[in-house]
Tab-separated table of C-alpha atoms and ligand atoms in Angstrom:
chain	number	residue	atom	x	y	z
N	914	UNK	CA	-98.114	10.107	57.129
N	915	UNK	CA	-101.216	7.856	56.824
N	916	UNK	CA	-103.334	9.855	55.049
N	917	UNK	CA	-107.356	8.655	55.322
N	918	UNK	CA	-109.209	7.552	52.136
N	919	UNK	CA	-111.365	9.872	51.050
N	920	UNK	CA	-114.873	8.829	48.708
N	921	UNK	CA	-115.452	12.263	48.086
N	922	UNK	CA	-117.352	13.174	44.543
N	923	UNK	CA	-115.549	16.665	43.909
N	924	UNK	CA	-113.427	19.224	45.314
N	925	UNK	CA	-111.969	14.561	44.968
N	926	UNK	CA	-108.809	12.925	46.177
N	927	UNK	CA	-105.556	13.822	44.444
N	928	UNK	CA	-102.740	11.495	43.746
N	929	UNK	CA	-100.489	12.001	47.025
N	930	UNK	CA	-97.567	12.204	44.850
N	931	UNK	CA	-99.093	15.384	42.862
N	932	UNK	CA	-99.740	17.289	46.644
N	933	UNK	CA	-96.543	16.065	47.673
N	934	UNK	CA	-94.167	17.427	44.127
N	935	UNK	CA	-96.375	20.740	44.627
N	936	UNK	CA	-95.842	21.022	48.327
N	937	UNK	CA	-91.939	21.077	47.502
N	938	UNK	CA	-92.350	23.383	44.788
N	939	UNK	CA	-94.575	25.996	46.679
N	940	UNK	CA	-91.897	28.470	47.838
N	941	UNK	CA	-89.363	27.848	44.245
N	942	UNK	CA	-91.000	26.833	41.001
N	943	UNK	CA	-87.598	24.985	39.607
N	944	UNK	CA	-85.201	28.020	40.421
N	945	UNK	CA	-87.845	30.714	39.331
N	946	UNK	CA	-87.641	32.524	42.689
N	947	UNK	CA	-91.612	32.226	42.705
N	948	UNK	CA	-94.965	30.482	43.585
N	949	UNK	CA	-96.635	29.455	40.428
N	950	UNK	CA	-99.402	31.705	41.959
N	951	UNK	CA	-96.784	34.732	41.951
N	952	UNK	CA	-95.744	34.271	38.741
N	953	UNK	CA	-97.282	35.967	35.163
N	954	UNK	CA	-99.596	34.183	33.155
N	955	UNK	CA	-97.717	35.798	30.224
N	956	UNK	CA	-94.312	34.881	31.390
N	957	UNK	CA	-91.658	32.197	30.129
N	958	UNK	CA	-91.836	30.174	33.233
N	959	UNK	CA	-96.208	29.721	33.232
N	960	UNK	CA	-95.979	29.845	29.332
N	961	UNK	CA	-93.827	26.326	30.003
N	962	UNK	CA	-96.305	24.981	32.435
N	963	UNK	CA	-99.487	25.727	30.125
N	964	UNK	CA	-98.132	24.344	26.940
N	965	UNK	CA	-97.055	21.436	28.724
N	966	UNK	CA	-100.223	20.642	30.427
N	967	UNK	CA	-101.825	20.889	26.972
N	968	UNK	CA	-99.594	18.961	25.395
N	969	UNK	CA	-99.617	16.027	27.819
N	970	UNK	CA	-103.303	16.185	28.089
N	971	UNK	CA	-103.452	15.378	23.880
N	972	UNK	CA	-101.336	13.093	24.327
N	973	UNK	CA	-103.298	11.323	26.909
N	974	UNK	CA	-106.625	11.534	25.024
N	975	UNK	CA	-105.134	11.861	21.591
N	976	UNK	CA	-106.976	14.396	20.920
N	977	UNK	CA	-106.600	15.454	17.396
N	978	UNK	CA	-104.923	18.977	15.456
N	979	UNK	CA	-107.856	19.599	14.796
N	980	UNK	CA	-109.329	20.689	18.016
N	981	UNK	CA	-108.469	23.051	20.539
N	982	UNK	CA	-108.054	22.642	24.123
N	983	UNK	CA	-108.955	25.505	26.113
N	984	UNK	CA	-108.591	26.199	29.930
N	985	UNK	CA	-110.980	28.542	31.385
N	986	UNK	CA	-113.040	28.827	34.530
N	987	UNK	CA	-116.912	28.457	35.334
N	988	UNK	CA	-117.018	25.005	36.432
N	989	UNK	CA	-119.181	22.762	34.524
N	990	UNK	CA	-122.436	24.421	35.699
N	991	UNK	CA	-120.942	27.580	34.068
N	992	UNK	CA	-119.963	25.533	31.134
N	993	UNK	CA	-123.825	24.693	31.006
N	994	UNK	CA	-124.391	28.776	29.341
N	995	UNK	CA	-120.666	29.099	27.503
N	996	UNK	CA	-121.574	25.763	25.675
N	997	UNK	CA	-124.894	27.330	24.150
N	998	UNK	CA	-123.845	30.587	23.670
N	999	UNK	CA	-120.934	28.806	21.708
N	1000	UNK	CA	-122.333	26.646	20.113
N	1001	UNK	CA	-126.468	26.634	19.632
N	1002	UNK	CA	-125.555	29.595	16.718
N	1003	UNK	CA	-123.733	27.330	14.419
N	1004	UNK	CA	-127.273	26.581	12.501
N	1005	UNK	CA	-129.966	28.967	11.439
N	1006	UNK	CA	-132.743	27.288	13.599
N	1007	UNK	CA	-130.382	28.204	16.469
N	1008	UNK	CA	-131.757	24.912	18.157
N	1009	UNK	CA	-130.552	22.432	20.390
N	1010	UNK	CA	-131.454	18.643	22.167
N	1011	UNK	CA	-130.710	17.420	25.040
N	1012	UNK	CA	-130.531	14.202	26.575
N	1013	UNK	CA	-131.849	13.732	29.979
N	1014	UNK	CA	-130.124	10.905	31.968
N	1015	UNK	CA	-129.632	12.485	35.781
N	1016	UNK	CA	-129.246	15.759	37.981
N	1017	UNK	CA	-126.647	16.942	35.837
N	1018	UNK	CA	-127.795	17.102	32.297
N	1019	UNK	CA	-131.293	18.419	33.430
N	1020	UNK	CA	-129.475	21.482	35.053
N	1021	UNK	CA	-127.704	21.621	31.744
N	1022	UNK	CA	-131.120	21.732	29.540
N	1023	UNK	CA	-132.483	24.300	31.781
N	1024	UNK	CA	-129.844	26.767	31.405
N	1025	UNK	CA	-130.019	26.444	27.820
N	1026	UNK	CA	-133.196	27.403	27.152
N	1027	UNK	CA	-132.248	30.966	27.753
N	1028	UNK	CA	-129.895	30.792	24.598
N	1029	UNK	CA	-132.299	29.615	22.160
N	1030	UNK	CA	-134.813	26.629	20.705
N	1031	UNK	CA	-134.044	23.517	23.455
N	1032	UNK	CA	-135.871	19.942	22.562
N	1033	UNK	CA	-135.672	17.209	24.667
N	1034	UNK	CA	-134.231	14.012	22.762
N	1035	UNK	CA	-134.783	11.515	25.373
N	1036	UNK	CA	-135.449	11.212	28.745
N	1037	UNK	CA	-134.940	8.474	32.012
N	1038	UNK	CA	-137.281	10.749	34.014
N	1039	UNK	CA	-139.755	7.743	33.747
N	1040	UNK	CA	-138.991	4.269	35.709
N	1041	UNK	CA	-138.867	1.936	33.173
N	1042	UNK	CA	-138.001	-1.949	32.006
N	1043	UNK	CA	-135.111	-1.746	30.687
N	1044	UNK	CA	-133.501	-5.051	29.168
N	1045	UNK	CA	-136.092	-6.942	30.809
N	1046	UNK	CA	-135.197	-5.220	33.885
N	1047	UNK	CA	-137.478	-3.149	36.081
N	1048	UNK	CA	-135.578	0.108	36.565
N	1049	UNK	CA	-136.363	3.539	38.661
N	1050	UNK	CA	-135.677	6.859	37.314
N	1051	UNK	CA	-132.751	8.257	36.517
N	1052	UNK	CA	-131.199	4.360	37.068
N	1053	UNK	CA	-130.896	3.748	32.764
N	1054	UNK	CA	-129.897	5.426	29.971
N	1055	UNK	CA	-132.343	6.201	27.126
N	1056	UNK	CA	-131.504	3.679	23.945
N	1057	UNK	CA	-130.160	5.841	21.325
N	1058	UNK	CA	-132.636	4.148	19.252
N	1059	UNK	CA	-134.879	6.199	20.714
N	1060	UNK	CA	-133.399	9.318	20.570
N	1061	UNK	CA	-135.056	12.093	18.771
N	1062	UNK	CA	-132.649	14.498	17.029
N	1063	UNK	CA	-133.691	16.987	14.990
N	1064	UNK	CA	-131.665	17.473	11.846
N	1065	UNK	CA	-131.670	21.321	12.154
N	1066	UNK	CA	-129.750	21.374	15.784
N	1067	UNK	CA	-126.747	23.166	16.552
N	1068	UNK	CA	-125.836	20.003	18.761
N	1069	UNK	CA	-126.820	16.822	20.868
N	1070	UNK	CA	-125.974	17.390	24.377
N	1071	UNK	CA	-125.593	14.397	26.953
N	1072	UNK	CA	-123.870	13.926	30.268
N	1073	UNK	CA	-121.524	10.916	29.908
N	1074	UNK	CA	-121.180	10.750	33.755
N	1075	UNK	CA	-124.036	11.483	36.063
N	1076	UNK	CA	-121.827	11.977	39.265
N	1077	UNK	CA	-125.193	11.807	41.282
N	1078	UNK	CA	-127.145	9.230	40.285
N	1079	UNK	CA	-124.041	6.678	39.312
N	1080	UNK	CA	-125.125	6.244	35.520
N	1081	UNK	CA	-122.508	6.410	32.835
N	1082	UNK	CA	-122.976	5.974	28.925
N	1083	UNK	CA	-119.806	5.374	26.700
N	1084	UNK	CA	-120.881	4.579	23.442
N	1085	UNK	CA	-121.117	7.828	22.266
N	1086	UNK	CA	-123.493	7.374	18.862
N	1087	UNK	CA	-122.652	9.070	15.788
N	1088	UNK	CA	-125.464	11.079	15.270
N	1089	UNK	CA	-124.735	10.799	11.712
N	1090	UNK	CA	-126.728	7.649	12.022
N	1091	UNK	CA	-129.414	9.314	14.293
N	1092	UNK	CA	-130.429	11.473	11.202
N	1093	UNK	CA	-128.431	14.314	12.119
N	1094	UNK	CA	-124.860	14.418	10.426
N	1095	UNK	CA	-124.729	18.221	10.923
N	1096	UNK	CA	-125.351	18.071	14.860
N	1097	UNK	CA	-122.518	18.618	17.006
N	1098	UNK	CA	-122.278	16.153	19.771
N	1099	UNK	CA	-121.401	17.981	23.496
N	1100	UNK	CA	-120.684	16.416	26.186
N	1101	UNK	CA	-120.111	16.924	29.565
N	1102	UNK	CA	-117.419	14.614	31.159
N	1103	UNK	CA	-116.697	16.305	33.947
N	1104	UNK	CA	-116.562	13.055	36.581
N	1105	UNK	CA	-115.215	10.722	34.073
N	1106	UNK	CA	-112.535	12.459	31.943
N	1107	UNK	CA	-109.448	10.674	31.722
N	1108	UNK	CA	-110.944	7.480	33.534
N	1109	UNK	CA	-110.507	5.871	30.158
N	1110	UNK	CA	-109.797	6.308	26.691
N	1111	UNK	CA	-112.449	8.473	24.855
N	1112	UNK	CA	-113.539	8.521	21.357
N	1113	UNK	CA	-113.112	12.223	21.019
N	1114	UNK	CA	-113.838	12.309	17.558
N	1115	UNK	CA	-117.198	11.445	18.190
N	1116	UNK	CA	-117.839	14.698	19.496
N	1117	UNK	CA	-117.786	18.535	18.833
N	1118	UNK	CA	-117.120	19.487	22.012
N	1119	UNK	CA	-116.175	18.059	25.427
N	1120	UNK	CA	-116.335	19.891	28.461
N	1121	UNK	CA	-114.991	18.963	32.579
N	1122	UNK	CA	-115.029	20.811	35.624
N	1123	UNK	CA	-111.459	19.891	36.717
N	1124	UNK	CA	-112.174	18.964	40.167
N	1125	UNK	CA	-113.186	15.372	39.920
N	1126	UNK	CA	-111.350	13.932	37.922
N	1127	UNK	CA	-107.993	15.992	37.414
N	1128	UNK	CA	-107.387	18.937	39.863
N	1129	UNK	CA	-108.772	21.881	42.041
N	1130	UNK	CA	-111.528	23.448	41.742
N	1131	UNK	CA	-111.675	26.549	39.334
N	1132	UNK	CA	-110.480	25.179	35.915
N	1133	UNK	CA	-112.654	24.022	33.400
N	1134	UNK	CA	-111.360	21.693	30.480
N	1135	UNK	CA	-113.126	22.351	26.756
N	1136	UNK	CA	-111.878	20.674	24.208
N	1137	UNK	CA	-113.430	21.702	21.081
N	1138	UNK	CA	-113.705	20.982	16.777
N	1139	UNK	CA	-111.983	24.342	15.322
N	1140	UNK	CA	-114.527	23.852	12.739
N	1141	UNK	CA	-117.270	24.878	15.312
N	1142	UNK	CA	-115.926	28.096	16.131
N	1143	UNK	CA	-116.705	31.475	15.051
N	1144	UNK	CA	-120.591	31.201	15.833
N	1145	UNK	CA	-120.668	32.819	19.047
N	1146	UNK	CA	-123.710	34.604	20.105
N	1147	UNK	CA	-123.249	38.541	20.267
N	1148	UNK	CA	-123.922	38.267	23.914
N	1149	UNK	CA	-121.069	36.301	25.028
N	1150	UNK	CA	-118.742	37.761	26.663
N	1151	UNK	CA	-115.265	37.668	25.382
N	1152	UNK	CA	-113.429	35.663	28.190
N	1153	UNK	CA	-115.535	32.900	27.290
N	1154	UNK	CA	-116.026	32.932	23.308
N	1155	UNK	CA	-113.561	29.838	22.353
N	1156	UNK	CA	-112.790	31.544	19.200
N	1157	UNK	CA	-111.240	34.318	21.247
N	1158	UNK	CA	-109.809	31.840	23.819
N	1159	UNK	CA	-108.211	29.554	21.015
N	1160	UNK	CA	-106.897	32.385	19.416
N	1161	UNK	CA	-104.856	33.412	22.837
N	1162	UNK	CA	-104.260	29.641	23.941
N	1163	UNK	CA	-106.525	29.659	27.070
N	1164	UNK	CA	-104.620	33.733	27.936
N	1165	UNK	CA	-106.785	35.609	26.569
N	1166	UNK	CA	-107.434	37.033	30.198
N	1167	UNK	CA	-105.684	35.481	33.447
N	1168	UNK	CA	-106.233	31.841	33.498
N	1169	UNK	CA	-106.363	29.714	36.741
N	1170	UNK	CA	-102.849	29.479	36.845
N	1171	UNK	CA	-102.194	27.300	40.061
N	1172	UNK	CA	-105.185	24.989	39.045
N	1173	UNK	CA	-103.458	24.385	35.297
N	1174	UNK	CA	-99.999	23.681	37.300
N	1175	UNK	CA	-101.866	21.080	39.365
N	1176	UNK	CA	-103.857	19.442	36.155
N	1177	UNK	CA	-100.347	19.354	34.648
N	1178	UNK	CA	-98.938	17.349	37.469
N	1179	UNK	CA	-101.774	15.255	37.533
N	1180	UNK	CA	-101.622	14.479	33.885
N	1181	UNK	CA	-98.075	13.622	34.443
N	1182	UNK	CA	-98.459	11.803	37.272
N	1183	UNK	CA	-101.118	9.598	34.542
N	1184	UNK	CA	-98.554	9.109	31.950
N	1185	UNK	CA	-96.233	7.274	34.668
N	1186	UNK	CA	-99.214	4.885	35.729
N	1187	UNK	CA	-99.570	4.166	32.147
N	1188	UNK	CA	-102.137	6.445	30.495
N	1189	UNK	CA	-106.054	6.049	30.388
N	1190	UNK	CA	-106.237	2.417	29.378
N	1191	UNK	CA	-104.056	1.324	32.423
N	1192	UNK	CA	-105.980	3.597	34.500
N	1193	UNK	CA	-109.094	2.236	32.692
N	1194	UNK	CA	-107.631	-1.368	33.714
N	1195	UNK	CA	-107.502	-0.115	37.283
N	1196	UNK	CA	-110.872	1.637	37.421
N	1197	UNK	CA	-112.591	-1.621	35.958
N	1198	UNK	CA	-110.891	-3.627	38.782
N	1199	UNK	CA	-111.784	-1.150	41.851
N	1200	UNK	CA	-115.219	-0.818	40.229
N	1201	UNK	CA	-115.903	-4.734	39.664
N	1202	UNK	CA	-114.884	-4.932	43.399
N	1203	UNK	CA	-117.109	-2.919	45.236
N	1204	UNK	CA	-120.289	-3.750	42.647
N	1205	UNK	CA	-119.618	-7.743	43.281
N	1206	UNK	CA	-119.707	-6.916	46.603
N	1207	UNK	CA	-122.441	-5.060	46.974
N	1208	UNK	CA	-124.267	-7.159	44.209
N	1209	UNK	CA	-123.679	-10.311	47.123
N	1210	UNK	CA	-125.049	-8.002	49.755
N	1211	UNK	CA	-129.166	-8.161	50.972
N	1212	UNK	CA	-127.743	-5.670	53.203
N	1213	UNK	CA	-126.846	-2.885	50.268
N	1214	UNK	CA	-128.023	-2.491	47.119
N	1215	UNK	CA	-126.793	-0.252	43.840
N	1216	UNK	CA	-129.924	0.308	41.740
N	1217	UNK	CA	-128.193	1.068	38.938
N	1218	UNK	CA	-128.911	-0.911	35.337
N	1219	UNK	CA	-125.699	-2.915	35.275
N	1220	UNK	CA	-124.370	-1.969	31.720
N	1221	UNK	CA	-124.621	1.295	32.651
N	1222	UNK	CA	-122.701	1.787	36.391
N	1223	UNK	CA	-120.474	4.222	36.647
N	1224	UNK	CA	-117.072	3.345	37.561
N	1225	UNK	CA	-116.463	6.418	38.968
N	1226	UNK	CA	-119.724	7.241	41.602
N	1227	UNK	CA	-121.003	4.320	42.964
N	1228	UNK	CA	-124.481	4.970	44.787
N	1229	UNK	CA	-125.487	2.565	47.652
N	1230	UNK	CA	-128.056	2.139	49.974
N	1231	UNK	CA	-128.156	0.367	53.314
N	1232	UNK	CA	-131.205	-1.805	53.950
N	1233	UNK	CA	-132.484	0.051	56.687
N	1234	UNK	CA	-132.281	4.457	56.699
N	1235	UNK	CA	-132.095	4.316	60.359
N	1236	UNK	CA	-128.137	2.947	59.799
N	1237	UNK	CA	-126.955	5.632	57.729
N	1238	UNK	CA	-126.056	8.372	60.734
N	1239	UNK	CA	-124.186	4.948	62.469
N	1240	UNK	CA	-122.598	4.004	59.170
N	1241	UNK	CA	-121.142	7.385	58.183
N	1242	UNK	CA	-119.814	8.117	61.737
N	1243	UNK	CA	-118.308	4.321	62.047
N	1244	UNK	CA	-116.923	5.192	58.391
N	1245	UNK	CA	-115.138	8.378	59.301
N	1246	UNK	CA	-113.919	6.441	62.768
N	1247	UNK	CA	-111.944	4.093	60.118
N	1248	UNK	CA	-110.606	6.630	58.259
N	1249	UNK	CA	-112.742	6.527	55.024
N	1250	UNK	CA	-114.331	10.311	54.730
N	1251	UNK	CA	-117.214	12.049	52.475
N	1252	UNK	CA	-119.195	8.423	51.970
N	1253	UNK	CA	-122.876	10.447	52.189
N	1254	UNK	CA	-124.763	9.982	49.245
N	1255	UNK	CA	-126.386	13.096	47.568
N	1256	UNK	CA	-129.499	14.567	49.346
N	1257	UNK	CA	-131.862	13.513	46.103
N	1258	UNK	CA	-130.814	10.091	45.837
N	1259	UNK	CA	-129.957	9.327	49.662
N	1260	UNK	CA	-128.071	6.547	51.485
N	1261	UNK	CA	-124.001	6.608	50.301
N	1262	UNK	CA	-121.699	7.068	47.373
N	1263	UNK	CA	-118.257	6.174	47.201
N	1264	UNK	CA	-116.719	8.153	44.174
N	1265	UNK	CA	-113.678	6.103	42.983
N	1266	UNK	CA	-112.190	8.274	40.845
N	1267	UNK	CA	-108.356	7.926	39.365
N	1268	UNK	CA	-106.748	8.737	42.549
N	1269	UNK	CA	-108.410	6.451	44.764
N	1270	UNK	CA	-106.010	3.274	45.197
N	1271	UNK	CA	-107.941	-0.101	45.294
N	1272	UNK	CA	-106.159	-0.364	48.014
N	1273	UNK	CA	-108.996	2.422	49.218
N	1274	UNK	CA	-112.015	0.168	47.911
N	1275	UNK	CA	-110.626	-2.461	49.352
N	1276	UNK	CA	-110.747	-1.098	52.678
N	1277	UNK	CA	-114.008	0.315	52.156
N	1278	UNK	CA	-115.683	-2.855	50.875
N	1279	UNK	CA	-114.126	-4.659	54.233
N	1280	UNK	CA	-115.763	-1.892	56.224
N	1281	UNK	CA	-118.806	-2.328	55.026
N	1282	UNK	CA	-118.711	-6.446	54.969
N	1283	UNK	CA	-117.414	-5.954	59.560
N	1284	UNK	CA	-120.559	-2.852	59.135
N	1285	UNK	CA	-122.894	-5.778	57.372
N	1286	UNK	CA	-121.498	-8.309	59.906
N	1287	UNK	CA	-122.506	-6.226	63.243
N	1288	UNK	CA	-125.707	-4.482	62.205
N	1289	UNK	CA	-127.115	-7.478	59.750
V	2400	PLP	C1	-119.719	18.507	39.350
V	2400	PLP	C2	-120.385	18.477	38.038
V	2400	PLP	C3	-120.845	19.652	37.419
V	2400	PLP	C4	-120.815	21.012	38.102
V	2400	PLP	O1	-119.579	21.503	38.235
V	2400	PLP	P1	-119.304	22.945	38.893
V	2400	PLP	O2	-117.853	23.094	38.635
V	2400	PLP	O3	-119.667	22.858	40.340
V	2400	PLP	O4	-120.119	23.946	38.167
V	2400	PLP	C5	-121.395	19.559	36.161
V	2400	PLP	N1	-121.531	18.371	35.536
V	2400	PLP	C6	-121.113	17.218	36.116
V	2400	PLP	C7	-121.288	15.939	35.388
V	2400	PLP	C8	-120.527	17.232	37.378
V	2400	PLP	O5	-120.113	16.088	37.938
């Protein structure tokens, strides 16, 4: 089977090999008898499954002893609350910053305000130059030069990946330099996790939805300092206090089993392509071919300050609004689905994320050049 390519930026593309080992395991987990959705999250056969999904996800990230890796549920948006209530308690002031870079991290700055004393550290609300560049907002990332931290926060939040606007930051600082060596950096990786290696001891805690990057919909990734638990507000409720969740390694209560199956498949599907510095080689090469093209193009543009373009959501827009309707439909016609950019940012967005084969970009970019071609 042909299957089409699909740009999607989450529930995203799995690796056809993952759908294809768990469509012949659906009736008979290896001789169990059972679905991995029939089976008990307390039993030998899931116990197998979880510890090996955490284990190969360490060893992917190298992710040191000391921090835990927790699956839970909540979805990054839910993470945007369990992260404070975690977390902003850790320092009398009970404060936290937060840097503003897209869609994402502002949703994440409003929900903490509930939770205690939130500061804005930076912001790319404002169009601005940017390295001599004239750039829109929410196009750049704030220079951490600029950032202001304030020594008595809990932590430094910041969204590595903003899945909407197409703007990703890797050089986490160490915000022992910023002024604040007692901060804990957080950050939310959901769209970029495992697209190449991470620095994870730059940060306190990471956090990722899994369905962008990794899996379906329904698990969330933490991965967290043990030195930063045990400072949970009193109103958190149990299921999602890490210390709790550690403790029970991610069974506290029932877990999304089938989704932590999947995440394990994927995550062995990534040590066969290499790890996340070959997929990082691949991602740099499917990335560098659809920005060079577009970059060539009067027809689309990416408005995107270049040091800064994700490799994972690229953003586009046609020269004309009237072709996006004739664009999408032609798109779908040749087999390349979910290209429509997000409502606030408009025009398309092709999210290439570890699954998608450049094989896929290359037949998008060739689309698009035959699309150029006939309505140039
Ligand atoms: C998708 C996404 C979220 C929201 O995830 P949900 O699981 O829908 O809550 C949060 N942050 C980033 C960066 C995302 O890409």
């Amino acid at each position: 089977m042909n299957r089409p390519y699909n740009f999607s930026a989450g529930p995203a593309v799995l690796p056809e090999a993952v759908l294809q080992q768990a469509a012949a395991e659906m009736l008979d987990w290896h001789g169990s008898g059972m679905s991995v959705m029939e089976m008990s999250h307390r039993g030998r056969h899931f116990e197998q499954i979880c510890d090996e999904a955490e284990a190969d996800l360490r060893e992917l990230l190298s992710i040191p002893d000391d921090y835990a890796v927790l699956f839970l549920q909540g979805g990054g948006l839910g993470e945007n609350a369990i992260a404070p209530m975690n977390l902003i308690g850790l320092r009398a002031a009970h404060a936290a910053d937060y840097v503003l870079s897209g869609s994402w991290s502002v949703k994440s700055c409003a929900e903490a305000r509930r939770y205690g004393d939130v500061a804005v550290a930076a912001t790319a609300e404002q169009a601005a130059v940017v390295d001599g560049a004239q750039q829109g907002p929410w196009t750049y990332m704030p220079d951490p030069a600029s950032w202001r931290v304030r020594p008595q926060a809990s932590y430094l939040h910041l969204c590595s990946n903003e899945t909407i606007g197409g703007v990703e930051f890797m050089d986490w600082p160490d915000l022992a330099a910023l002024g604040a060596p007692d901060t804990a950096l957080t950050v939310d990786a959901s769209s970029h996790i495992l697209s190449r290696p991470m620095d994870v001891r730059r940060a306190g805690l990471i956090y990722a939805g899994a369905q962008k990057n990794i899996g379906p919909a329904g698990l969330t990734i933490v991965i967290v300092r043990k030195d930063l638990l045990g400072h949970a507000l009193p109103i958190c409720p149990s299921a999602f206090d890490y210390t709790i969740v550690a403790k029970e390694r991610s069974r506290f209560n029932t877990p999304p089993t089938y989704a932590i199956y999947i995440a394990g498949l994927v995550f062995k599907w990534l040590k066969q392509q290499g790890g996340v510095a070959a997929m990082e080689a691949a991602n740099v090469a499917k990335a560098g071919l659809l920005y060079d093209y577009l970059d060539g193009s009067s027809f689309y543009r990416n408005p995107v300050h270049r040091p800064v373009r994700s490799r994972m959501n690229v953003p586009f827009m046609l020269r004309d609004d009237a072709l996006n309707a004739p664009f999408l439909q032609a798109a779908e016609a040749a087999h390349l689905l979910q290209l429509k950019g997000h409502k606030s940012v408009g025009g398309m967005r092709a999210s290439i994320y570890n699954a998608m084969s450049i094989e896929g970009v290359r037949a998008l970019v060739d689309f698009m050049k035959e699309f150029e071609r006939s309505h140039g």
